[in-house]
Tab-separated table of C-alpha atoms in Angstrom:
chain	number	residue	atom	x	y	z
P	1	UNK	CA	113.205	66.095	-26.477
P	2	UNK	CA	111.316	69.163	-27.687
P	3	UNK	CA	108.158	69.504	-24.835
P	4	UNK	CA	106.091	71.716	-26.814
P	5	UNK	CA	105.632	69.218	-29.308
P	6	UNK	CA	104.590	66.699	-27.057
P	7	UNK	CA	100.809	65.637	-26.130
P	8	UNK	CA	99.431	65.275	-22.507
P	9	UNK	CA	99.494	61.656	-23.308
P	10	UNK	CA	102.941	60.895	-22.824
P	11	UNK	CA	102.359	61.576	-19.083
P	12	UNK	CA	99.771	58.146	-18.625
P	13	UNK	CA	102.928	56.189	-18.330
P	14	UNK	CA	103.691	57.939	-15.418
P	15	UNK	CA	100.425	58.990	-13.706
P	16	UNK	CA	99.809	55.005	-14.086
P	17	UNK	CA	102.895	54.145	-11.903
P	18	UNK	CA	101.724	56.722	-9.608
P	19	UNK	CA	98.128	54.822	-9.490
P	20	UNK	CA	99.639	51.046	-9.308
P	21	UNK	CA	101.954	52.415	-6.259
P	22	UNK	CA	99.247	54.139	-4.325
P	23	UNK	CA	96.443	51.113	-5.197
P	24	UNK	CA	97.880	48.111	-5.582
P	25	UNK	CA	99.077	47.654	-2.293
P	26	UNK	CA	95.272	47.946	-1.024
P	27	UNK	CA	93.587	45.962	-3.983
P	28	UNK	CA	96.567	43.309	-4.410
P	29	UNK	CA	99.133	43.102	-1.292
P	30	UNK	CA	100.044	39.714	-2.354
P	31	UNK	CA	100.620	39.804	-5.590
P	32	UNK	CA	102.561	43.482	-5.701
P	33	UNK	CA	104.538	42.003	-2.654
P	34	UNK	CA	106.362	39.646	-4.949
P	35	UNK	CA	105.771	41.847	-8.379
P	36	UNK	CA	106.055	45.348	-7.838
P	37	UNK	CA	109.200	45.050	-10.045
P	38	UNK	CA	107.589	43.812	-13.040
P	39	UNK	CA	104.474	46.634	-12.416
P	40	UNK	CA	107.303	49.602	-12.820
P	41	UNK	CA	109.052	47.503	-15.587
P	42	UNK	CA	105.860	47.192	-17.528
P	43	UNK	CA	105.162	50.998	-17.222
P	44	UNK	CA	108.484	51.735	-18.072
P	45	UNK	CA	108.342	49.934	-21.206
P	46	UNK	CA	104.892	51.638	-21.894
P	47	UNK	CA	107.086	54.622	-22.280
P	48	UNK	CA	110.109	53.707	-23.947
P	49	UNK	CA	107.986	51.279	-26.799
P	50	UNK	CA	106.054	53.941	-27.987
P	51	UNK	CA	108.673	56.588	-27.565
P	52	UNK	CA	111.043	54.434	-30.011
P	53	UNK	CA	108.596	53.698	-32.578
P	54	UNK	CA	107.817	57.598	-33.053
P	55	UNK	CA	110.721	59.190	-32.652
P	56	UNK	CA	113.166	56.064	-33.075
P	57	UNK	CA	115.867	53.338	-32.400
P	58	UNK	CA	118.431	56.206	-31.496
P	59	UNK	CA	116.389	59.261	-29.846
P	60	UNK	CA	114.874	56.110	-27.475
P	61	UNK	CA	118.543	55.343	-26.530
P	62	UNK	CA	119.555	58.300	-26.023
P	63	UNK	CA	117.242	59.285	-23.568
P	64	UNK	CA	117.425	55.387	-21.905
P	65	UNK	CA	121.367	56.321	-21.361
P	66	UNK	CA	120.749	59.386	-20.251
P	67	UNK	CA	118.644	59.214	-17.752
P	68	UNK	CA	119.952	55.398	-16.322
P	69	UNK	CA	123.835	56.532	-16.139
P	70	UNK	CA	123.333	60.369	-15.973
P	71	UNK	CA	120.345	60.694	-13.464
P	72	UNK	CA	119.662	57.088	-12.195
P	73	UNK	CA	123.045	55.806	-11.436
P	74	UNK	CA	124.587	58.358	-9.548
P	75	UNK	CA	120.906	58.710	-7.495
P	76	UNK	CA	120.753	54.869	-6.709
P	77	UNK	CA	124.625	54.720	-5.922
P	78	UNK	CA	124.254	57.548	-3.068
P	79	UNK	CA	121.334	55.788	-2.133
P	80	UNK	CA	123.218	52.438	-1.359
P	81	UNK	CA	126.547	54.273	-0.106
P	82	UNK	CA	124.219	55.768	2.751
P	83	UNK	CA	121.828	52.711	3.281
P	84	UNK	CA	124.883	50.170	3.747
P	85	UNK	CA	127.434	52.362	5.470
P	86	UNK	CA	124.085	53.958	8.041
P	87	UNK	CA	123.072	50.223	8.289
P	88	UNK	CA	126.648	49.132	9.683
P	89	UNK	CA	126.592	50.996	12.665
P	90	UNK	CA	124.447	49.872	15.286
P	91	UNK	CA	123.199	52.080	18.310
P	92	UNK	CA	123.617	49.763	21.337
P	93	UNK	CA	121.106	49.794	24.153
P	94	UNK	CA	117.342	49.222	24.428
P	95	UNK	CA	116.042	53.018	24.546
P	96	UNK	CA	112.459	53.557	26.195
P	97	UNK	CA	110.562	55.029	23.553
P	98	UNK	CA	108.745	57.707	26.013
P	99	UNK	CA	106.934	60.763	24.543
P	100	UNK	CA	110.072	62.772	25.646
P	101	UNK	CA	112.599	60.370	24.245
P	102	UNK	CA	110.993	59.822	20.958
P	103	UNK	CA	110.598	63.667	20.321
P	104	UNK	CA	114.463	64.153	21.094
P	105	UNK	CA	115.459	61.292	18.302
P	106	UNK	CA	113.591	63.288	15.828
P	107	UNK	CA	115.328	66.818	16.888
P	108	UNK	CA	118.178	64.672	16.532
P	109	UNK	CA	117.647	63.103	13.186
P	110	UNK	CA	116.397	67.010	11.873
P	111	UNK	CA	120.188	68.173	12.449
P	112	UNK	CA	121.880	65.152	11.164
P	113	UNK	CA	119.655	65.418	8.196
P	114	UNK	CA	121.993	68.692	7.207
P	115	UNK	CA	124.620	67.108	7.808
P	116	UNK	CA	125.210	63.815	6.219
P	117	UNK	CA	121.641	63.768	4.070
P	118	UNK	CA	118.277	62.741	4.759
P	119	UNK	CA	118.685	59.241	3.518
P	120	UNK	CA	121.638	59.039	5.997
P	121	UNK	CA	120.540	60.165	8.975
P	122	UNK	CA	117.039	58.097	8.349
P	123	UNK	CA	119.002	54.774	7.844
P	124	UNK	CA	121.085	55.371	11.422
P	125	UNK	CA	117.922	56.784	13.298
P	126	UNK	CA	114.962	54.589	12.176
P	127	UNK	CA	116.110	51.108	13.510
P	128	UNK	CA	116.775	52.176	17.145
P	129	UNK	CA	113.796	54.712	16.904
P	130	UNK	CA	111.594	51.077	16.255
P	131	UNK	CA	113.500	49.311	18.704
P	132	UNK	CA	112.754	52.079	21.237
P	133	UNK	CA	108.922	51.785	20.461
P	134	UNK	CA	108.455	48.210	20.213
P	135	UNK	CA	106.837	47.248	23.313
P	136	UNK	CA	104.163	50.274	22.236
P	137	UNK	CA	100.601	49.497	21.037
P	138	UNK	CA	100.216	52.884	18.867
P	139	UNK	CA	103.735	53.311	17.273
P	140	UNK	CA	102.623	54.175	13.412
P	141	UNK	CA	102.334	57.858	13.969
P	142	UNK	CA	106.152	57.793	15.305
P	143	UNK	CA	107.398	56.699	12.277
P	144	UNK	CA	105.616	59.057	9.805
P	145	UNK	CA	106.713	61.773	12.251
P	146	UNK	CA	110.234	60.444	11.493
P	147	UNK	CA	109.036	60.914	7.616
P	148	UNK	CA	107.993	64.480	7.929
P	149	UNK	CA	111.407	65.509	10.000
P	150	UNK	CA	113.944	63.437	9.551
P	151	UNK	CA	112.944	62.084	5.992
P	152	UNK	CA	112.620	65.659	4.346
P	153	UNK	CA	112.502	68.875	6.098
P	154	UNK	CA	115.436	68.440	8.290
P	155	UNK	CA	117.658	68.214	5.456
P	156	UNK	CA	116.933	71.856	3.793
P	157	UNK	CA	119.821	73.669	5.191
P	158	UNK	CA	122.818	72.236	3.180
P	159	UNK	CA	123.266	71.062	-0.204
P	160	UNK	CA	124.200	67.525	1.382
P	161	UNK	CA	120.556	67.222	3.097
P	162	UNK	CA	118.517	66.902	0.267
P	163	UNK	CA	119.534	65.780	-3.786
P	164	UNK	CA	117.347	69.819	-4.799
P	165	UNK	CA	119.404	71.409	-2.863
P	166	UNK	CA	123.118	70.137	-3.944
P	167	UNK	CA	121.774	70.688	-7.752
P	168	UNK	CA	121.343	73.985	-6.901
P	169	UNK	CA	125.059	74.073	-5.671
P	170	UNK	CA	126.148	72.392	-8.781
P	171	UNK	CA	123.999	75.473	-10.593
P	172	UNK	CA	126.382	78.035	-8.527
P	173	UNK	CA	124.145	78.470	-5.370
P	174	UNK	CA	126.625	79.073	-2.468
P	175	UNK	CA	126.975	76.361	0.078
P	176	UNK	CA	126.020	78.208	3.412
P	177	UNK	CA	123.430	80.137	1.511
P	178	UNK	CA	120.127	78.004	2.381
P	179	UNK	CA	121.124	77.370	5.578
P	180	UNK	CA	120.795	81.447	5.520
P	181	UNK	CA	117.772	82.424	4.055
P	182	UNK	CA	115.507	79.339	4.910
P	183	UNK	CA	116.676	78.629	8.566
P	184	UNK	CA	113.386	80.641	9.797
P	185	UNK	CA	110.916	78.701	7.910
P	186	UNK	CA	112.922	75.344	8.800
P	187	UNK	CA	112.836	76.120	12.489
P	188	UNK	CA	109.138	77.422	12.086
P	189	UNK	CA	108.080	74.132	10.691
P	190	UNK	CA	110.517	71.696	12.074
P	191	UNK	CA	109.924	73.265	15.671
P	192	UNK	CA	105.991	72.969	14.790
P	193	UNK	CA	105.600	69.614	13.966
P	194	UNK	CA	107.783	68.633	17.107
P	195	UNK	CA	105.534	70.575	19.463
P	196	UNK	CA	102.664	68.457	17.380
P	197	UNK	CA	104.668	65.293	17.363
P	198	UNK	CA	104.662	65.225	21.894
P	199	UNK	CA	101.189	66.057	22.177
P	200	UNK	CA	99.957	63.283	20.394
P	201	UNK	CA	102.542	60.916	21.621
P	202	UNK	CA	101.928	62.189	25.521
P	203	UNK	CA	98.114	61.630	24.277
P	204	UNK	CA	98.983	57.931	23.261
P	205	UNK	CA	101.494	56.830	25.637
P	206	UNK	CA	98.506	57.879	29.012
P	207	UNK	CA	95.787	55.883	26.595
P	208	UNK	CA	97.474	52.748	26.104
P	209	UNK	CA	100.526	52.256	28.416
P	210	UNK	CA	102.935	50.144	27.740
P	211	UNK	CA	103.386	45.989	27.081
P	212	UNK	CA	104.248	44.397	30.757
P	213	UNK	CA	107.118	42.866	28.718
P	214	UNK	CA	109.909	45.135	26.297
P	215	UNK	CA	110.698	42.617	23.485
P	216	UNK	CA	114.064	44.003	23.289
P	217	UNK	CA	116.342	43.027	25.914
P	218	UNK	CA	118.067	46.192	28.115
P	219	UNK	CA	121.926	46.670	27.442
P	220	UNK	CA	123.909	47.125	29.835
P	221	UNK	CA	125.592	50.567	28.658
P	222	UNK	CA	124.168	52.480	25.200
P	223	UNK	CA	127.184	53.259	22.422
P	224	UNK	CA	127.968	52.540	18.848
P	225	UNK	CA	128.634	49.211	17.052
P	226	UNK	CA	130.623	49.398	13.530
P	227	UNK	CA	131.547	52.677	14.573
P	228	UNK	CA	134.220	52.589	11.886
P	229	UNK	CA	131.176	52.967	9.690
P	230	UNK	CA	130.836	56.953	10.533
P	231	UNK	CA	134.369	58.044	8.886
P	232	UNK	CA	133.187	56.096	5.957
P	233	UNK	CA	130.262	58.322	6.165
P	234	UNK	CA	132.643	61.161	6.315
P	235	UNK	CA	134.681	59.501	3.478
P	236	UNK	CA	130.958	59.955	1.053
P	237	UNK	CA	130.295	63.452	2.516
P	238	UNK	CA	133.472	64.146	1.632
P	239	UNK	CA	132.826	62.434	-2.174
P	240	UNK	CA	129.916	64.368	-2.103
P	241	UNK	CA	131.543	67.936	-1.843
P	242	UNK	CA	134.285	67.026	-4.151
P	243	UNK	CA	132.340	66.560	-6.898
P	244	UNK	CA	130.521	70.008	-6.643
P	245	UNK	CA	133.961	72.106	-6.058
P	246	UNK	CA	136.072	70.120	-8.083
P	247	UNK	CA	136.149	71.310	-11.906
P	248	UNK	CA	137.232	69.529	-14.354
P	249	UNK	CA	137.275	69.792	-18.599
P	250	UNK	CA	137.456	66.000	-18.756
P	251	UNK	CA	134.487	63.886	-19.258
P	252	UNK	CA	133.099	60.960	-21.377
P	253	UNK	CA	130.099	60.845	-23.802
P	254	UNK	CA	128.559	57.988	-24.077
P	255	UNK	CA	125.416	57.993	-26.863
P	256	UNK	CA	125.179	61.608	-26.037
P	257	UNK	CA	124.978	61.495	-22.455
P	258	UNK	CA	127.607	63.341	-20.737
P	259	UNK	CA	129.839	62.020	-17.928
P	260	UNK	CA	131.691	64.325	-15.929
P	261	UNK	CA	135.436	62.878	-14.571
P	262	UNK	CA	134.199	64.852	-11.139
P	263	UNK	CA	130.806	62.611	-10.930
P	264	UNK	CA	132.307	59.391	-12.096
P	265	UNK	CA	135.341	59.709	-9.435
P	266	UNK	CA	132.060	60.237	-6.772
P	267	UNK	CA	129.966	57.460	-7.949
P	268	UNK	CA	133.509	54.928	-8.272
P	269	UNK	CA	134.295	56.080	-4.993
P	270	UNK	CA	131.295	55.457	-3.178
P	271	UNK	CA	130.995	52.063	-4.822
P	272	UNK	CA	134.039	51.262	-3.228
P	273	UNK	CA	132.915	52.354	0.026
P	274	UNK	CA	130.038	50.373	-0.102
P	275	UNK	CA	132.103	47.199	-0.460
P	276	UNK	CA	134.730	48.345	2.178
P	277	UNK	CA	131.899	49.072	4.407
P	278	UNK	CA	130.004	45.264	3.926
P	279	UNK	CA	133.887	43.480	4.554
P	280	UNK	CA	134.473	45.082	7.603
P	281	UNK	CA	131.278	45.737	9.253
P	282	UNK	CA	130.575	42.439	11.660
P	283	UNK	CA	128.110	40.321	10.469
P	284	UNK	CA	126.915	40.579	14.504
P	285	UNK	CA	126.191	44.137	13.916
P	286	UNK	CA	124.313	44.168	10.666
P	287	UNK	CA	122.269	40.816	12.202
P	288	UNK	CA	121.475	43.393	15.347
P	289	UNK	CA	120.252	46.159	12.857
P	290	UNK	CA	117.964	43.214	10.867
P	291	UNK	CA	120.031	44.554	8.049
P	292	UNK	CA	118.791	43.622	4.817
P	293	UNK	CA	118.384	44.447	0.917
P	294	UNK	CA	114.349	44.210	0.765
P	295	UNK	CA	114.348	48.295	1.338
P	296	UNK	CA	116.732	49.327	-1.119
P	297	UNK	CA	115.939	46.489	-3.763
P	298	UNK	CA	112.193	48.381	-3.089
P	299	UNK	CA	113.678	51.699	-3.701
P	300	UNK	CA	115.591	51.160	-6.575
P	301	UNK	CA	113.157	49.348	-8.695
P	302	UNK	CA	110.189	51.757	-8.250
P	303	UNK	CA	112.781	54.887	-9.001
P	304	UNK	CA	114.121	53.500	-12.143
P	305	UNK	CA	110.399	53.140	-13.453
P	306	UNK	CA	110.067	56.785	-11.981
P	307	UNK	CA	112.831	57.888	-13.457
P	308	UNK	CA	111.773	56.606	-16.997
P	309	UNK	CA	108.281	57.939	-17.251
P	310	UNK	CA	108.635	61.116	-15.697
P	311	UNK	CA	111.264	62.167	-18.701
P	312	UNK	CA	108.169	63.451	-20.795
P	313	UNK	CA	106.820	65.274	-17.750
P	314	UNK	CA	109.765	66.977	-17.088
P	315	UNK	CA	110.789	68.323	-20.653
P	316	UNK	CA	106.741	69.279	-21.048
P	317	UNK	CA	107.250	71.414	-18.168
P	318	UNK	CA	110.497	72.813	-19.125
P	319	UNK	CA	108.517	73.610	-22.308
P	320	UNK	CA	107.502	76.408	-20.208
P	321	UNK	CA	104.618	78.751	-21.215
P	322	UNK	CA	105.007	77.265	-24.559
P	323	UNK	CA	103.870	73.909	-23.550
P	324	UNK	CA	100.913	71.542	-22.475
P	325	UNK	CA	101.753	72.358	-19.018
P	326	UNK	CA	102.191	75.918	-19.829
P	327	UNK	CA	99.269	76.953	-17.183
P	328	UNK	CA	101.376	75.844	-14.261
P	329	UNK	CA	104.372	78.243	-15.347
P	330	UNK	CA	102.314	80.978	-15.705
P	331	UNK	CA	101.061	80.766	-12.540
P	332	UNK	CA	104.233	81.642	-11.012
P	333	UNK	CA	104.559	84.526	-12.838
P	334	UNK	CA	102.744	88.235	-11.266
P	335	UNK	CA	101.267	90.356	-14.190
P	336	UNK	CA	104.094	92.725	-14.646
P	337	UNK	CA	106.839	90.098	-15.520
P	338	UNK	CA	108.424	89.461	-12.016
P	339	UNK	CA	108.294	85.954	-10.102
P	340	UNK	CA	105.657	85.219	-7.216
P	341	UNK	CA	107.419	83.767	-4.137
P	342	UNK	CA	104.305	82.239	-2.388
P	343	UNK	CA	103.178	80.816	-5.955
P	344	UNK	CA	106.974	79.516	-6.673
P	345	UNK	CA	106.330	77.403	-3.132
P	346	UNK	CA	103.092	75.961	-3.940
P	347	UNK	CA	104.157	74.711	-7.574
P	348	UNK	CA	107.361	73.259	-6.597
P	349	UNK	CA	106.189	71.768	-3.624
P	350	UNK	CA	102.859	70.304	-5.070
P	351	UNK	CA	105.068	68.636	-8.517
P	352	UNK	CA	108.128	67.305	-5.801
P	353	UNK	CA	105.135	65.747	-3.847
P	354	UNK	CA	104.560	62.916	-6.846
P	355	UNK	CA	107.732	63.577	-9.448
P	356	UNK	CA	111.275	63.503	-8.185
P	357	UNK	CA	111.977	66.323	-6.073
P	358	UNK	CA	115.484	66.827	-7.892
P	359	UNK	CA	114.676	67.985	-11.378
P	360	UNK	CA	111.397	69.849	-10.023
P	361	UNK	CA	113.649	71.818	-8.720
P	362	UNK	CA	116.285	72.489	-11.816
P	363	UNK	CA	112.698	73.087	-13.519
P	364	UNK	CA	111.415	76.153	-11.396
P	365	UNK	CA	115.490	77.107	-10.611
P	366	UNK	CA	115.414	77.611	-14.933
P	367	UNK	CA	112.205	79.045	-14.857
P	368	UNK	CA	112.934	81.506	-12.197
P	369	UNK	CA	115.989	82.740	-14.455
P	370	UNK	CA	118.535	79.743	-13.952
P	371	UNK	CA	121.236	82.469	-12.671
P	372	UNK	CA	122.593	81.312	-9.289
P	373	UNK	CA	123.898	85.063	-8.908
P	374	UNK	CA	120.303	86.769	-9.399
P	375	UNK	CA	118.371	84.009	-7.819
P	376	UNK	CA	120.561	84.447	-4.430
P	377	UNK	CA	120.369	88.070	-4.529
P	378	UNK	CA	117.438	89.882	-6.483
P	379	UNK	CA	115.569	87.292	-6.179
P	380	UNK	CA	116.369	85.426	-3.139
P	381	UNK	CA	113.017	85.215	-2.188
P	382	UNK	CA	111.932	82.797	-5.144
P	383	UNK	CA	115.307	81.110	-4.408
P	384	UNK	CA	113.837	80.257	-0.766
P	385	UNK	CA	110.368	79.386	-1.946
P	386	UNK	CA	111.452	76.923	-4.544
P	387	UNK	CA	114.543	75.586	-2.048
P	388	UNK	CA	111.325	74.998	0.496
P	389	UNK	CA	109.120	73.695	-1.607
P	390	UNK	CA	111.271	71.050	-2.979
P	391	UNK	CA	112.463	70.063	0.375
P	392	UNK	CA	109.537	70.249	2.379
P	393	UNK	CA	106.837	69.403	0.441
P	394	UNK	CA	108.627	66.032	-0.510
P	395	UNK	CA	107.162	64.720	2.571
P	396	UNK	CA	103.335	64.941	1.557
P	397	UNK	CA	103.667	61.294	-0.226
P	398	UNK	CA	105.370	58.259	-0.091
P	399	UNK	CA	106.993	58.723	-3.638
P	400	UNK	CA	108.194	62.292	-3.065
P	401	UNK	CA	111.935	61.748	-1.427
P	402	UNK	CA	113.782	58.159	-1.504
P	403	UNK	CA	114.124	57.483	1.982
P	404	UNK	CA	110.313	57.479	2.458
P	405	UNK	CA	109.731	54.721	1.001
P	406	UNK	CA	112.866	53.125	2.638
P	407	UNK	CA	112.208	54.213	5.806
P	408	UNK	CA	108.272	52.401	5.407
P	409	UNK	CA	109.854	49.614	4.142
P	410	UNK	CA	112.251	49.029	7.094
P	411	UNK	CA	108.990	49.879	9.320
P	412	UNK	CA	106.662	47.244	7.441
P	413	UNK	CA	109.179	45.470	7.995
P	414	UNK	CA	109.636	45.385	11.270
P	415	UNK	CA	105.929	44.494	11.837
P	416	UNK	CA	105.174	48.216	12.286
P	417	UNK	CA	101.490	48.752	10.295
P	418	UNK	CA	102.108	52.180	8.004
P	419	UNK	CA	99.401	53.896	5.955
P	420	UNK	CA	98.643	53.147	3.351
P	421	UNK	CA	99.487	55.463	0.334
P	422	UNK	CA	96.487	57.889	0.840
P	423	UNK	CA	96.463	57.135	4.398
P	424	UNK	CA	99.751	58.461	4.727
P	425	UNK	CA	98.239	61.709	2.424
P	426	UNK	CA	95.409	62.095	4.760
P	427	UNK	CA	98.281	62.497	7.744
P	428	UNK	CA	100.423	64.509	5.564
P	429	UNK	CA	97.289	66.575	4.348
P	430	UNK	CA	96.058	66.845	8.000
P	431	UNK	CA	98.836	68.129	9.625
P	432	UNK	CA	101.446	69.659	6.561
P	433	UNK	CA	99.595	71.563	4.491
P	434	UNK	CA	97.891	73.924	6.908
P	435	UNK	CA	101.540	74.596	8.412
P	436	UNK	CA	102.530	74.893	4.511
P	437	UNK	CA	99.845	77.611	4.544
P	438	UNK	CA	100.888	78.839	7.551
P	439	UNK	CA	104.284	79.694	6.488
P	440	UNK	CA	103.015	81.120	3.065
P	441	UNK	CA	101.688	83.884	4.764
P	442	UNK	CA	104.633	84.310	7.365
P	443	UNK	CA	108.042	84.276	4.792
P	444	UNK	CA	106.624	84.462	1.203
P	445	UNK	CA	103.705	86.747	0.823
């Protein structure tokens, strides 16, 4: 799909997703409750109808196959590895969920983030971070705290944290070399929004004290159920780093779309593991976890609209200077030719805030140069910025990473009452972007 060609237009599809996520759930709770599905469907369709009338039949499929099994597929099938294999291990005990407690599960969840992904570590933490807080009156603000930390910026240190990040180790970037040149700014920020998190959990736990009784019974000892679950975790890290190492000349085509043997070994793999994972978890532990499809189903419905409608978006902005979003790319850009860190921050970070984080990435890595080698050493700098903005900046909305949406789900659906979409924005807006600012001036000016 040629960018330049295209008009402004083509982006309604997907600015009207946007809208029906962010409204309808205020307007119409009821009815996008139980339709949501059919919202992102119709949008979808609003997209691809059009699309095959003008450019036709073929072109339409063609894009449909490559984006559902190139893009969607292997996104969705992580997605479910982590959420079934995180939601078969149950951490035993009832937890207190005390100022000091709750800001130790989220310096927790920031370093598993690295480690086995942000969608991982926010499935295992979230459920015994709820449990802890359930006999509180004010517990909201604890789990969009979770969001910001454990959802997004905790996992910027490792291609396996966050889907920008391993893209950029697919591209050539080295594995260790984030964890490198962005630890400062993810200390800086993580470390921030800790300090932030206590004082207004101290400030609500003195105002409202706590329920005379804790809904959730105390255990006698605290420890793991379905711990067998955490070397099948292993077994999809491991999945994971195979199929950015391992090279291989083999792959399928399928109407164009290209299927590496590498990523199809991953995504058959981690099918499998889902299935080991369901027959040998006990049904005892995933009934103690309230484990149940809702949040994915959620999740993977709203993504594959996503995932339809922001194709024009993307190849408009890949356009580069030469297309209808050709402002934007300029803007990263200093007069005499060379790239602008602080600018490279802001314009990744705003576009991963409301399209998938993933390609906004691959689209300011390419715009930047696209050469891992140059990027990590001339230009490091830009490197960081757009690694950061990607990463962090995915927590300023609901749509901006996967788990956030999962991890509200599971909330809602615990009885905890989130924000709304632009309530969440006015937290995110109130307390991210002047640290985004912040930081701006301290590592990329």
């Amino acid at each position: 799909m040629n960018g330049s060609s295209l008009s402004p237009l083509w982006g309604v599809p997907f600015a009207g997703l946007l809208l029906s996520i962010a409204v309808m759930p205020l307007l119409a709770p009821k009815f996008w409750h139980h339709h949501y599905g059919k919202v992102a469907a119709a949008w979808a369709l609003a997209f691809v109808l059009p699309f095959a009338l003008m450019f036709g039949f073929s072109a339409m499929l063609h894009e449909l196959v490559h984006v559902l099994l190139g893009e969607y597929m292997p996104f969705i099938i992580l997605l479910t590895a982590l959420f079934v294999v995180a939601g078969g291990i149950h951490i035993r005990g009832n937890l207190h969920g005390s100022p000091g407690l709750n800001t130790a599960l989220l310096a927790i969840g920031a370093v598993l983030a690295s480690l086995m992904g942000t969608t991982g570590a926010s499935m295992l933490l979230i459920r015994p971070l709820i449990r802890a807080n359930d006999n509180r009156v004010h517990k909201a603000h604890v789990v969009v705290f979770f969001i910001f930390i454990v959802s997004n910026v905790g996992g910027s240190l490792t291609p396996l944290g966050d889907p920008p990040l391993f893209l950029g180790f697919l591209k050539g970037v080295e594995f260790f070399w984030t964890a490198k040149h962005i630890f400062p700014e993810t200390l800086f920020t993580v470390g921030a929004l800790l300090v932030l998190f206590w004082l207004m959990d101290r400030h609500y736990y003195r105002k409202e004290g706590v329920l005379p009784v804790d809904p959730t019974p105390d255990s006698p000892r605290l420890g793991f159920d379905g711990a067998v679950n955490f070397v099948l975790l292993a077994a999809v890290v491991g999945l994971v780093l195979l199929s950015g190492i391992w090279k291989s000349p083999v792959h399928f085509e399928v109407y164009g779309a290209h299927i590496g043997l590498p990523g199809l070994v991953r995504d058959v793999g981690l099918v499998a593991i889902v299935f080991i994972s369901l027959a040998i978890t006990p049904q005892r532990v995933h009934a103690d976890n309230q484990f149940g499809w809702a949040p994915m189903a959620e999740v993977a419905k709203l993504f594959a609209g996503i995932f339809l409608t922001i194709v024009p978006v993307i190849a408009m902005l890949k356009a580069g200077v030469d297309g209808p979003f050709g402002a934007i790319v300029r803007a990263v850009t200093r007069p005499d030719g060379t790239p602008d860190p602080a600018m490279y921050f802001w314009a990744t970070g705003a576009l991963s805030s409301f399209l998938d984080n993933a390609p906004t990435y691959l689209v300011f890595f390419n715009t930047a140069g696209g050469d891992a080698a140059v990027l990590m050493t001339t230009h490091a700098a830009t490197l960081a910025a757009i690694s950061a903005g990607a990463v962090f900046m995915g927590a300023n909305t609901y749509i901006g990473n996967a788990p956030n949406l999962m991890v509200k789900a599971i909330a809602e659906d615990r009885n905890v009452r989130m924000p709304s979409f632009f309530g969440y924005m006015l937290w995110s807006g109130a307390i991210l972007v002047p640290l985004f600012v912040i930081q701006t001036f301290l590592f990329f000016l």
